[in-house]
PDB file of C-alpha atoms and ligand atoms in Angstrom:
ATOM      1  CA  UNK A   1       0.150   8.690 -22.415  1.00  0.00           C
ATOM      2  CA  UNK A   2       0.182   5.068 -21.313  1.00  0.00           C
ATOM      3  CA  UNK A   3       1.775   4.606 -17.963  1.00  0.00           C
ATOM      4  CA  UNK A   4       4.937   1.822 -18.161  1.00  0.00           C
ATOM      5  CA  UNK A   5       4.085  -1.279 -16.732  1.00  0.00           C
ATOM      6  CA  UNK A   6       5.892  -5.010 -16.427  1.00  0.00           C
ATOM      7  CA  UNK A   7       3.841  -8.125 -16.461  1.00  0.00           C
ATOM      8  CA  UNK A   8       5.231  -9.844 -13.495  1.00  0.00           C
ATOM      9  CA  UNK A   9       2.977 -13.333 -14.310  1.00  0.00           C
ATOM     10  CA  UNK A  10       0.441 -13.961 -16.613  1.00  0.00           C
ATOM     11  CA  UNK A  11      -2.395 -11.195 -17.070  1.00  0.00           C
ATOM     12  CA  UNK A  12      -0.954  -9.158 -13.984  1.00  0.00           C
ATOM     13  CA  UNK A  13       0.881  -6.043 -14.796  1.00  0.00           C
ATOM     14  CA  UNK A  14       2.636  -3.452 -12.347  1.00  0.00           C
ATOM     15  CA  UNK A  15       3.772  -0.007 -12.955  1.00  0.00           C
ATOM     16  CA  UNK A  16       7.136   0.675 -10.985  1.00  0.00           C
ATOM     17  CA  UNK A  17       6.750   3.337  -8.302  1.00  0.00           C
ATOM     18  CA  UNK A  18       9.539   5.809  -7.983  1.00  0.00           C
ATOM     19  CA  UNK A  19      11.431   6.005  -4.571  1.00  0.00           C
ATOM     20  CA  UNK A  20      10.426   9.313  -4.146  1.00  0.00           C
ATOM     21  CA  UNK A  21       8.233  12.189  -2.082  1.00  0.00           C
ATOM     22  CA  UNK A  22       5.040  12.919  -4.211  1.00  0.00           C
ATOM     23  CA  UNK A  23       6.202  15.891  -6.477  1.00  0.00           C
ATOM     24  CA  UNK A  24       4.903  17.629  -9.917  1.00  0.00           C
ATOM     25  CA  UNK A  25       7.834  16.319 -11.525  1.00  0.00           C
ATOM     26  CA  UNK A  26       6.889  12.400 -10.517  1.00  0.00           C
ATOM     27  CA  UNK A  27       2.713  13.474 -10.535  1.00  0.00           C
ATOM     28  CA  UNK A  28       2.748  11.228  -7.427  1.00  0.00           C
ATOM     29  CA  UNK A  29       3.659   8.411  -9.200  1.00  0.00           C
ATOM     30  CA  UNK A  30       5.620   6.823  -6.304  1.00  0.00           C
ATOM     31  CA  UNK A  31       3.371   3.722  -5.377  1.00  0.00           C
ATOM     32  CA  UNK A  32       3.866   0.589  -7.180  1.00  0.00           C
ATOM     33  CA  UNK A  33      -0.051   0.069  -8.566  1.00  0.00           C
ATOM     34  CA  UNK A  34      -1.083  -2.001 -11.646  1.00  0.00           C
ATOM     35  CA  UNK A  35      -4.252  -4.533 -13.111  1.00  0.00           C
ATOM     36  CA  UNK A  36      -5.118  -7.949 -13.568  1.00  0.00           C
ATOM     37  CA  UNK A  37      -6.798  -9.078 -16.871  1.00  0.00           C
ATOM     38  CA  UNK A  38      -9.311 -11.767 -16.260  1.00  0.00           C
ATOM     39  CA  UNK A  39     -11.251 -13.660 -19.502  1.00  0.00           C
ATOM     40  CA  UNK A  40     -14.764 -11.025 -18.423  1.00  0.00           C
ATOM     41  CA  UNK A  41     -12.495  -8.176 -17.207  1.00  0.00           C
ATOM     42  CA  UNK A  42      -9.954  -6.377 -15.497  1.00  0.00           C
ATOM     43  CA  UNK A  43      -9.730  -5.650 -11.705  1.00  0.00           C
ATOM     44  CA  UNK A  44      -7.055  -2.589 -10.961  1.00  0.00           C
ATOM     45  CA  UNK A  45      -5.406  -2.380  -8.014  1.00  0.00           C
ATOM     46  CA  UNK A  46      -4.792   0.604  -6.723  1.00  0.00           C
ATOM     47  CA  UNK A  47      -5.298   3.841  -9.547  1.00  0.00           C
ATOM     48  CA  UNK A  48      -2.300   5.571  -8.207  1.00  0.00           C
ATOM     49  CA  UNK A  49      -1.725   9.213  -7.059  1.00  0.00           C
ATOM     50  CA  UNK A  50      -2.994  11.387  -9.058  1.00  0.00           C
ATOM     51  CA  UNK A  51      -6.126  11.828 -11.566  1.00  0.00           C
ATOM     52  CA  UNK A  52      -2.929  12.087 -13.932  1.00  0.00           C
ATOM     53  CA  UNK A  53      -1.308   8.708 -13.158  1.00  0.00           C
ATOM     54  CA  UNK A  54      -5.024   7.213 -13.022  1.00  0.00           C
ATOM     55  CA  UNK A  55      -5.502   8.155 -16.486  1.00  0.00           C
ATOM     56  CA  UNK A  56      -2.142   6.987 -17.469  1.00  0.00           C
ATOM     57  CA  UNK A  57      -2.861   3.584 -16.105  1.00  0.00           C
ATOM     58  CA  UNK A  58      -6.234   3.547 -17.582  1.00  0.00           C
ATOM     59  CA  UNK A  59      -4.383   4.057 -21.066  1.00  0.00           C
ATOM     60  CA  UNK A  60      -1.997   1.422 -19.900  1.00  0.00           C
ATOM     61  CA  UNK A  61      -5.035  -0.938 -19.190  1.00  0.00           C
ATOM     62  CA  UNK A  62      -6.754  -0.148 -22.865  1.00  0.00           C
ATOM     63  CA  UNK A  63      -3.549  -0.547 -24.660  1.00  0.00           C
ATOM     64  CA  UNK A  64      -3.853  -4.146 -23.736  1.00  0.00           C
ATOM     65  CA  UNK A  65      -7.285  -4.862 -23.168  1.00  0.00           C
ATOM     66  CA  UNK A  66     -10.683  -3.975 -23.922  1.00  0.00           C
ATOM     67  CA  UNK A  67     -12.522  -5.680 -21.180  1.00  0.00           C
ATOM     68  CA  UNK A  68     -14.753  -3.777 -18.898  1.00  0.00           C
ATOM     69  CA  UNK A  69     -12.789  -2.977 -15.978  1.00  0.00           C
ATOM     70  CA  UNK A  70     -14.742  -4.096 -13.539  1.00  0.00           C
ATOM     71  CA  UNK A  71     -12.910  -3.366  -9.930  1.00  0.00           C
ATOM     72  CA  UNK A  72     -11.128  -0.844  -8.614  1.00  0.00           C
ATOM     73  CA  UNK A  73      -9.429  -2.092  -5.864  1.00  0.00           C
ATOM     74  CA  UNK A  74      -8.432   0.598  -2.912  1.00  0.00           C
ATOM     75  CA  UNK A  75      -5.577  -1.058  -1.351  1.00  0.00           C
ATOM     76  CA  UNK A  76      -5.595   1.258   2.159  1.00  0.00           C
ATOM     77  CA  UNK A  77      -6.222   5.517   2.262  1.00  0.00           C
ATOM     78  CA  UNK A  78      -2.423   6.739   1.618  1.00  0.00           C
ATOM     79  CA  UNK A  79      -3.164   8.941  -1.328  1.00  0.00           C
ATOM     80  CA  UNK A  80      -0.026   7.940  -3.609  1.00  0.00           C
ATOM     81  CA  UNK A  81      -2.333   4.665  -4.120  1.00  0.00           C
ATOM     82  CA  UNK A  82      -5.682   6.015  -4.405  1.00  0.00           C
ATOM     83  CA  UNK A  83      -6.083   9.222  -5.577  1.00  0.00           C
ATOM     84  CA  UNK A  84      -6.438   8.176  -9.165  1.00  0.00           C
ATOM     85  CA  UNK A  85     -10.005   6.873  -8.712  1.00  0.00           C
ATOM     86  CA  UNK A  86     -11.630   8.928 -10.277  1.00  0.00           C
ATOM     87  CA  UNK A  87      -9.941   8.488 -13.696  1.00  0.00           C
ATOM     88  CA  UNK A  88     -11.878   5.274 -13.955  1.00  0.00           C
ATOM     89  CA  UNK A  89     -15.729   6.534 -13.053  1.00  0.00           C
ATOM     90  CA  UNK A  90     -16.020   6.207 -16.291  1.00  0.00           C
ATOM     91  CA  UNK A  91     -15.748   2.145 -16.260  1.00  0.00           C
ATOM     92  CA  UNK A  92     -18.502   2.683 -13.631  1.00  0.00           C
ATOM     93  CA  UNK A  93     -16.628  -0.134 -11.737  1.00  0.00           C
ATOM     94  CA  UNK A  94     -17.228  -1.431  -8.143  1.00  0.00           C
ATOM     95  CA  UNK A  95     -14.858   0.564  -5.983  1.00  0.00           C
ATOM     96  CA  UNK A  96     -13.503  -2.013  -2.978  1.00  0.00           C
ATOM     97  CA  UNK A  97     -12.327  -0.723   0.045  1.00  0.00           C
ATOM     98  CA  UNK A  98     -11.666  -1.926   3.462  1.00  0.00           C
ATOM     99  CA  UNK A  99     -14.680  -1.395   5.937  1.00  0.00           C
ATOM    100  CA  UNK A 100     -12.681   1.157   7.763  1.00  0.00           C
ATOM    101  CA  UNK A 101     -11.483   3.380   4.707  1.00  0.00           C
ATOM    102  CA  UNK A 102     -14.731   5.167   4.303  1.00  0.00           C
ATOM    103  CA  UNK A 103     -14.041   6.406   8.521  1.00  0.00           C
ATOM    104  CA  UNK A 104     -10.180   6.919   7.278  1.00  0.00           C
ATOM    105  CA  UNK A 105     -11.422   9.123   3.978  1.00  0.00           C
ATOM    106  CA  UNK A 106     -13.542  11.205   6.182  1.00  0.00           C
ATOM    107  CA  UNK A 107     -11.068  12.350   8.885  1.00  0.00           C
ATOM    108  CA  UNK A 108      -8.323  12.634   5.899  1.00  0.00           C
ATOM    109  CA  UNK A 109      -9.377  13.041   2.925  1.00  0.00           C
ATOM    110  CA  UNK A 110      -9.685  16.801   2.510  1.00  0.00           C
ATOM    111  CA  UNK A 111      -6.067  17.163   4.007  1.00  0.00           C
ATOM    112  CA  UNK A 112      -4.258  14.739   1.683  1.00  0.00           C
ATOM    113  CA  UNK A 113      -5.959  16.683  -1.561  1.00  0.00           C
ATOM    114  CA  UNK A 114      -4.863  20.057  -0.247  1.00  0.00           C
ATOM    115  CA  UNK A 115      -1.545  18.535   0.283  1.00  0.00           C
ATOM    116  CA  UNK A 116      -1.084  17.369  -3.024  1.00  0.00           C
ATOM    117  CA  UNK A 117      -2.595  20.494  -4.526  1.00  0.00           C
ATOM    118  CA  UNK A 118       0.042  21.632  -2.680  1.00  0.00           C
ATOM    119  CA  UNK A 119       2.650  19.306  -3.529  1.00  0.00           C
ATOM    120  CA  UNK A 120       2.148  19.183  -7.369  1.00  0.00           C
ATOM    121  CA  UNK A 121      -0.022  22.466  -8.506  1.00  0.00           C
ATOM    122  CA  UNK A 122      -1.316  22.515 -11.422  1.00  0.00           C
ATOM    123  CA  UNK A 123      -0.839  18.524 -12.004  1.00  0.00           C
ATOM    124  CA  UNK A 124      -3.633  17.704  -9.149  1.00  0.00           C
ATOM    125  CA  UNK A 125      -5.932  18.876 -11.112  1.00  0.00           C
ATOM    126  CA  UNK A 126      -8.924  16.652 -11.677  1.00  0.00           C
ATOM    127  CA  UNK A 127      -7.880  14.289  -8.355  1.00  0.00           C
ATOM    128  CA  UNK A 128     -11.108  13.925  -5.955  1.00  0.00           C
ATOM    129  CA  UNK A 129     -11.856  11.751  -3.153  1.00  0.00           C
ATOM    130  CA  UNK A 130     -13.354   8.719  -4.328  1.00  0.00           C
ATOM    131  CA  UNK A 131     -15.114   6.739  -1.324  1.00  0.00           C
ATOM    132  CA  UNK A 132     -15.235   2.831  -1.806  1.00  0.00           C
ATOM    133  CA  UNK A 133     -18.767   1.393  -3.055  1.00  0.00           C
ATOM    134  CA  UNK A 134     -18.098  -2.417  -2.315  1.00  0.00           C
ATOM    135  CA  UNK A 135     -17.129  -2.719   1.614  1.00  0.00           C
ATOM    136  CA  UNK A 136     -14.925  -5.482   2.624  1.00  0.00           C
ATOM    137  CA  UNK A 137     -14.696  -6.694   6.187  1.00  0.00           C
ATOM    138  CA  UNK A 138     -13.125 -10.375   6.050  1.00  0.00           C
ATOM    139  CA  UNK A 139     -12.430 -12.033   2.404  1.00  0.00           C
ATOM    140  CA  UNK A 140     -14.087 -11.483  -0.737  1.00  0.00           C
ATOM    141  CA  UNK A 141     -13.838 -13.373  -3.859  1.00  0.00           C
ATOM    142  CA  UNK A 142     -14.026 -11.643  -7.344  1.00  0.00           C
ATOM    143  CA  UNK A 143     -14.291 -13.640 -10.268  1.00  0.00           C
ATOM    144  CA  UNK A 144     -12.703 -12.017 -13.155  1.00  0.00           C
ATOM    145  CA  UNK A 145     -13.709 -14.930 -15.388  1.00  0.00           C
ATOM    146  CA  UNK A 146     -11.324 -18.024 -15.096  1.00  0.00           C
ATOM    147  CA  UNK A 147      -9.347 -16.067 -12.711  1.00  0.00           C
ATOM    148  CA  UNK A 148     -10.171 -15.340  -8.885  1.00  0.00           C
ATOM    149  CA  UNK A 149      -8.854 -13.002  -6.555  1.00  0.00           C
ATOM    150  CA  UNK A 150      -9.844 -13.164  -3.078  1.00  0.00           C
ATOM    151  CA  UNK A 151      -9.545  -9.864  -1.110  1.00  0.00           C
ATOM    152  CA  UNK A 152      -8.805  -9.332   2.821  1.00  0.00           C
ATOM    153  CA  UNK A 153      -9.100  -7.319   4.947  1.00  0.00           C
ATOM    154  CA  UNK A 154      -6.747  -7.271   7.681  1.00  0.00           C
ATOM    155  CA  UNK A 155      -6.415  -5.416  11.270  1.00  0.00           C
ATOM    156  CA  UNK A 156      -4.574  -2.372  12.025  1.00  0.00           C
ATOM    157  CA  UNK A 157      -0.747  -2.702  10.703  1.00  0.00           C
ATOM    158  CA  UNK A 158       0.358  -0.295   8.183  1.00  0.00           C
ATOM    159  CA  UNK A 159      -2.772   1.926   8.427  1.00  0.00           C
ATOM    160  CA  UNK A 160      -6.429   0.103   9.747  1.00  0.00           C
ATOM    161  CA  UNK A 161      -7.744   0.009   6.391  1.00  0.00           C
ATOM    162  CA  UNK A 162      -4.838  -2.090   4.637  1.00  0.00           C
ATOM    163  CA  UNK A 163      -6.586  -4.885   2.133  1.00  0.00           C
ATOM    164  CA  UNK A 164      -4.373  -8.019   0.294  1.00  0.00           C
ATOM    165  CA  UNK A 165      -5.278  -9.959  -3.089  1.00  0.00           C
ATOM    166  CA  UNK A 166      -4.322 -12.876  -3.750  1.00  0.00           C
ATOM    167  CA  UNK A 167      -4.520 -14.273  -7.624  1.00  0.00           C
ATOM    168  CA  UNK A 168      -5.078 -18.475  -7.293  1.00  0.00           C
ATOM    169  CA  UNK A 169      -4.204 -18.951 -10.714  1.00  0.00           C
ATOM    170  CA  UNK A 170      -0.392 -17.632 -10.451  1.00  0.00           C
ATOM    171  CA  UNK A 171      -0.082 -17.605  -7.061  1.00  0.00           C
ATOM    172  CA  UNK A 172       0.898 -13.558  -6.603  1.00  0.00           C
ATOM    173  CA  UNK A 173       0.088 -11.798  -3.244  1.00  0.00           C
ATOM    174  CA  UNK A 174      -0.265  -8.441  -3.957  1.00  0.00           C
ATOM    175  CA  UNK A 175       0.536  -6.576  -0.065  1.00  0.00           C
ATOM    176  CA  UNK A 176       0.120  -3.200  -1.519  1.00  0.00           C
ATOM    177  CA  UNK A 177       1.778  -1.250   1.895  1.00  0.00           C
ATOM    178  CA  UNK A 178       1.578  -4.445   3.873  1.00  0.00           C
ATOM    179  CA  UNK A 179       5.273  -5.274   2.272  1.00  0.00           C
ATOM    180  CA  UNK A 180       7.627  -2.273   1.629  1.00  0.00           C
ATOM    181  CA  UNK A 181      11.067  -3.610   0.328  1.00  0.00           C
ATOM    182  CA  UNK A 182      14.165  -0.722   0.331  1.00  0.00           C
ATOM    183  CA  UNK A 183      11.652   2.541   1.235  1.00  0.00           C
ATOM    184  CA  UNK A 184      11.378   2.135   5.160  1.00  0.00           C
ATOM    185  CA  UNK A 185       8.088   0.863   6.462  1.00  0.00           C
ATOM    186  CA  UNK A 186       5.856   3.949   7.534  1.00  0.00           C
ATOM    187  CA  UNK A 187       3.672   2.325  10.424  1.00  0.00           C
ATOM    188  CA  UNK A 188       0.161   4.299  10.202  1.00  0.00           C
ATOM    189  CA  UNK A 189      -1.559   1.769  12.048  1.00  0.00           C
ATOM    190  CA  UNK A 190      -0.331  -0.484  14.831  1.00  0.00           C
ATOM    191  CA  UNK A 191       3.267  -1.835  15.077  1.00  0.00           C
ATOM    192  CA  UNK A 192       2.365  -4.824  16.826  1.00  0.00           C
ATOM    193  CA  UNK A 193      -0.873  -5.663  14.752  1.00  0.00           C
ATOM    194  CA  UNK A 194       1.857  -5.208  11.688  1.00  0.00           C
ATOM    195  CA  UNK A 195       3.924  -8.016  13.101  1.00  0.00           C
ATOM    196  CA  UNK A 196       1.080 -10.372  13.612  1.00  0.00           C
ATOM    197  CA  UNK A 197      -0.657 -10.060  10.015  1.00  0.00           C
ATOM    198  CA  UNK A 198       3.207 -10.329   8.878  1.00  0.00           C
ATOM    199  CA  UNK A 199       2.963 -13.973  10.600  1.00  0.00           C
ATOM    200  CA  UNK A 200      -0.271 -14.961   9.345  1.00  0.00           C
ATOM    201  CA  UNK A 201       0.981 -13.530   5.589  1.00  0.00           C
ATOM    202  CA  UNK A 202       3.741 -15.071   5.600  1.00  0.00           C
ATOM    203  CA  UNK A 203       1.979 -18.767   5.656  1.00  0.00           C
ATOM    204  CA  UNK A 204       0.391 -18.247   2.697  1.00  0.00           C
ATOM    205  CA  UNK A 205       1.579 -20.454  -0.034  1.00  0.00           C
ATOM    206  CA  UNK A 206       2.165 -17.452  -2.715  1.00  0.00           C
ATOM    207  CA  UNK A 207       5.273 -17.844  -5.564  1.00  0.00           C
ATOM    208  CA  UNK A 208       5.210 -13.941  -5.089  1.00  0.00           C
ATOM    209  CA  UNK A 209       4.364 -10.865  -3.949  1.00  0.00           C
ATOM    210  CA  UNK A 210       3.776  -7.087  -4.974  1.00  0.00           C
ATOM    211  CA  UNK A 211       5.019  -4.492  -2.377  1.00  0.00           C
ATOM    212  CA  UNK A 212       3.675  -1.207  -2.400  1.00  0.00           C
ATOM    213  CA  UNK A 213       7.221   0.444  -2.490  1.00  0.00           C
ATOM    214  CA  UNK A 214      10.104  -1.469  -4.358  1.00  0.00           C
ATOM    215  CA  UNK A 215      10.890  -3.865  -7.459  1.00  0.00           C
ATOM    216  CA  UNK A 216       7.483  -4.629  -9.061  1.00  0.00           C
ATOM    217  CA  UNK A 217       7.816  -8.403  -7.920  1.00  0.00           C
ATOM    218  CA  UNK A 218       9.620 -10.227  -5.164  1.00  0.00           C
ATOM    219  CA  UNK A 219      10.445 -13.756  -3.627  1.00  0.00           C
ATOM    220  CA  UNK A 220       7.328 -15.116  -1.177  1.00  0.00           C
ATOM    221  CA  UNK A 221       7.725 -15.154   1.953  1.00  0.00           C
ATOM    222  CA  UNK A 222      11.882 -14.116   2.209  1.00  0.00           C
ATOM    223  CA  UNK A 223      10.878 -10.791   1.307  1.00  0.00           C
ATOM    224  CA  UNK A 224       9.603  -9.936   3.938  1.00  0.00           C
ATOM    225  CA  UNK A 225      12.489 -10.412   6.337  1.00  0.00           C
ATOM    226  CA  UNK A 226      13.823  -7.519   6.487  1.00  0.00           C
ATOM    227  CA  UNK A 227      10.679  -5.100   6.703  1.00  0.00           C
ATOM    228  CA  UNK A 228      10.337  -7.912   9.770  1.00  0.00           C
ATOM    229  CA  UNK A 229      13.379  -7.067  11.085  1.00  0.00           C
ATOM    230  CA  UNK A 230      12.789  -3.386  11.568  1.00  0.00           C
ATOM    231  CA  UNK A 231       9.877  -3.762  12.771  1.00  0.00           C
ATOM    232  CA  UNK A 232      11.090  -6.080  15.581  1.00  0.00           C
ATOM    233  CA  UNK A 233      13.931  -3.493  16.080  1.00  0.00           C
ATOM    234  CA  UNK A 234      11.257  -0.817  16.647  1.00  0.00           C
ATOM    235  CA  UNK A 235       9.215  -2.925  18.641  1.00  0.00           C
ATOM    236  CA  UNK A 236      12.734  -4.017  20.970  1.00  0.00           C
ATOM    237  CA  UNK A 237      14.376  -0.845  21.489  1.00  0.00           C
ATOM    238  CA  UNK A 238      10.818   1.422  21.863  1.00  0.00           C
ATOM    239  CA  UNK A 239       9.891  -0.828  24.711  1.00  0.00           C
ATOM    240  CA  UNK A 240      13.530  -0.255  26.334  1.00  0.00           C
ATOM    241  CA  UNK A 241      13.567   3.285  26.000  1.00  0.00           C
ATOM    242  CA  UNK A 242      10.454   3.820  27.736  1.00  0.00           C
ATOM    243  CA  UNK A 243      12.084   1.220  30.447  1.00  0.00           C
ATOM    244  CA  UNK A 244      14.829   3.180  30.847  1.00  0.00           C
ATOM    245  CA  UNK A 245      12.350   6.559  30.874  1.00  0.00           C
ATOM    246  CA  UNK A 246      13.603   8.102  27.823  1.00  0.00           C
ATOM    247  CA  UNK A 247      10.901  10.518  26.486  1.00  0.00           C
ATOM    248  CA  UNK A 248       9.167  10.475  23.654  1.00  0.00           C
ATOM    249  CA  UNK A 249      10.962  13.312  21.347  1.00  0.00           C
ATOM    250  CA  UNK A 250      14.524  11.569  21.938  1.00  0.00           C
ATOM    251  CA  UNK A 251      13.643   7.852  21.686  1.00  0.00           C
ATOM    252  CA  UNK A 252      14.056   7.682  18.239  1.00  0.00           C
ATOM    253  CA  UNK A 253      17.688   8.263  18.962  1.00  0.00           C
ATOM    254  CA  UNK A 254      17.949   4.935  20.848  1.00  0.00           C
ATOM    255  CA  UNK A 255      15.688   2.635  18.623  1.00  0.00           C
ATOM    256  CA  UNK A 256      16.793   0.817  16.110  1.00  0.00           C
ATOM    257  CA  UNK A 257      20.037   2.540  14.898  1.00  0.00           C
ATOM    258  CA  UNK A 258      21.482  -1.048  12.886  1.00  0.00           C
ATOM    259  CA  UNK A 259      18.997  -0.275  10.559  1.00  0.00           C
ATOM    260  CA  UNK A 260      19.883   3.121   9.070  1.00  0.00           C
ATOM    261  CA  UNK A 261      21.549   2.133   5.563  1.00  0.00           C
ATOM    262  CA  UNK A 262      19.251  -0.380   4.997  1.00  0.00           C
ATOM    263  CA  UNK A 263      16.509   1.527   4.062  1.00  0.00           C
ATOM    264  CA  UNK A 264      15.671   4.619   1.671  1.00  0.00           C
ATOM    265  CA  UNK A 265      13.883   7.543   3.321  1.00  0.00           C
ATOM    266  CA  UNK A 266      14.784   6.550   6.996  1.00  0.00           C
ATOM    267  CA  UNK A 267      15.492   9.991   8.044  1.00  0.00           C
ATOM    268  CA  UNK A 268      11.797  11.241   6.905  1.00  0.00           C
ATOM    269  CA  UNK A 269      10.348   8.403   8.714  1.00  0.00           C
ATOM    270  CA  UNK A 270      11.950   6.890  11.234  1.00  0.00           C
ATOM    271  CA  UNK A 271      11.539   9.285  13.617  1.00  0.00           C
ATOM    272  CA  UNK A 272       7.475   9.351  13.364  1.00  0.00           C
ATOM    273  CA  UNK A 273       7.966   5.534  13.215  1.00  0.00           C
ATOM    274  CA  UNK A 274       9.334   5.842  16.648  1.00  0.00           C
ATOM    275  CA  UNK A 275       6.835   8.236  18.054  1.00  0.00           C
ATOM    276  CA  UNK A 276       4.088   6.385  16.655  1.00  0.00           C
ATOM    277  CA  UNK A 277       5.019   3.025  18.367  1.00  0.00           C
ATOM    278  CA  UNK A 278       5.753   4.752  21.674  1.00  0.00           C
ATOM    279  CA  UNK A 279       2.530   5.918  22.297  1.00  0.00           C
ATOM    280  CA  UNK A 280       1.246   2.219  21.146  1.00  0.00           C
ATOM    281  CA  UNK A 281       3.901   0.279  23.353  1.00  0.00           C
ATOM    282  CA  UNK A 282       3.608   2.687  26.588  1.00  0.00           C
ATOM    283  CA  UNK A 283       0.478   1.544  27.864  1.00  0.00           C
ATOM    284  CA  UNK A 284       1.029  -2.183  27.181  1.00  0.00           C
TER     285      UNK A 284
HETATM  286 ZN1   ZN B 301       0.656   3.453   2.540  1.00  0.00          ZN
END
């Protein structure tokens, strides 16, 4: 069964993560994750989160096209947007990755499969680690054939593997877990290196952008004010709770309390949010 997607501008199509936890009702299917159809082929960008949803999107892909897909583009290790890889070894694509996700796959990888195995039984099946074969470390350009798409690799924000793509021909920056827009940011990576690529992102001259959780397509760069604002909450109230010598396990009561309601999930993450940027902001 072809997987829904929307095209959000011309030859780029996204399939509409749910707001969810990875289950076997939604197969994992809660990242946003789509393709972009170029006159010699197709790059995807990100095969989802399961070898389920990866064939889904492949159908989605042939339903519309039958170009060689070419890339497969691994946006950062969180397994809700890669674990569909290897529905596509088929295509025999290039398989891009950030230089750091093949370090990330090895420490990880075995853990996030039995945890989906766990998570959705029987509806893992057929889901492997698939390790990048193209290695990014600053920008590289892909030429899809009229169309390029450079890719970057950035430093430690949301995890320290996070890459970007940006289409020149319709102007769409797709920030994969760089942008979250009503799911609460998970920070996997370094809070303050978050709020610095957030700067430099926000300069580029893009129309629009793809989050990795939320609607399929927002406004460049006012999206991302809010997903700045917590951030900067974190950031604030973390460094004056460990002023004002509040441990670790009861800071997250302190930091950043305006933004509960503003974001789906916070309960799950918050917390870990906060314990992740304490031990970053403690030793500054
Ligand atoms: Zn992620």
């Amino acid at each position: 069964m072809a997987l829904p997607v929307i095209e959000i501008a011309s030859g780029i199509f996204v399939h509409n993560g749910v707001q969810e936890e990875a289950s076997a009702a939604n197969q994992d299917a809660i990242a946003n994750i789509g393709f972009i159809i170029g006159a010699d082929g197709v790059a995807v960008i990100d095969p989802g989160g399961s070898f389920a949803e990866g064939r889904a999107l492949r159908a989605a892909i042939r339903t519309r096209t039958d170009r060689r897909i070419r890339y497969v583009i691994l946006t950062h290790v969180h397994p809700d947007h890669i674990f569909g890889a290897a529905a596509f070894r088929e295509d025999h694509p290039d398989f891009v990755g950030h230089a750091k996700l093949p370090g990330a796959l090895a420490q990880r990888g075995d853990y996030y499969l039995r945890r989906l195995q766990g998570a959705l039984g029987d509806g893992a099946s057929g889901t492997e680690v698939v390790s990048p074969t193209v290695l990014v470390a600053g920008r590289l350009e892909l030429d899809l054939g009229g169309r390029r798409l450079t890719v970057r690799a950035h430093g430690p924000a949301h995890t320290d593997n996070d890459l970007t793509i940006f289409d020149e021909n319709t102007r769409t920056l797709w920030l994969a877990d760089l942008l979250f827009v009503e799911r609460i940011p998970v920070i996997d990576g370094s809070l303050g290196g978050w709020l610095k690529q957030l700067d430099e992102l926000t300069a580029i001259p893009a129309d629009r952008a793809v989050p990795g959780h939320g609607p399929v397509s927002v406004l460049w760069p006012a999206a991302a004010e809010p997903e700045r604002r917590y951030l900067a909450a974190v950031a604030h109230d973390t460094r004056a709770a460990i002023k004002a010598g509040i441990g670790i396990a009861n800071a997250y009561r302190e930091v950043a309390n305006s933004e509960r309601g503003h974001w789906l999930l916070f309960d799950e993450y918050h917390p870990r949010n906060v314990t992740a940027s304490y031990k970053e902001l403690e030793w500054e």
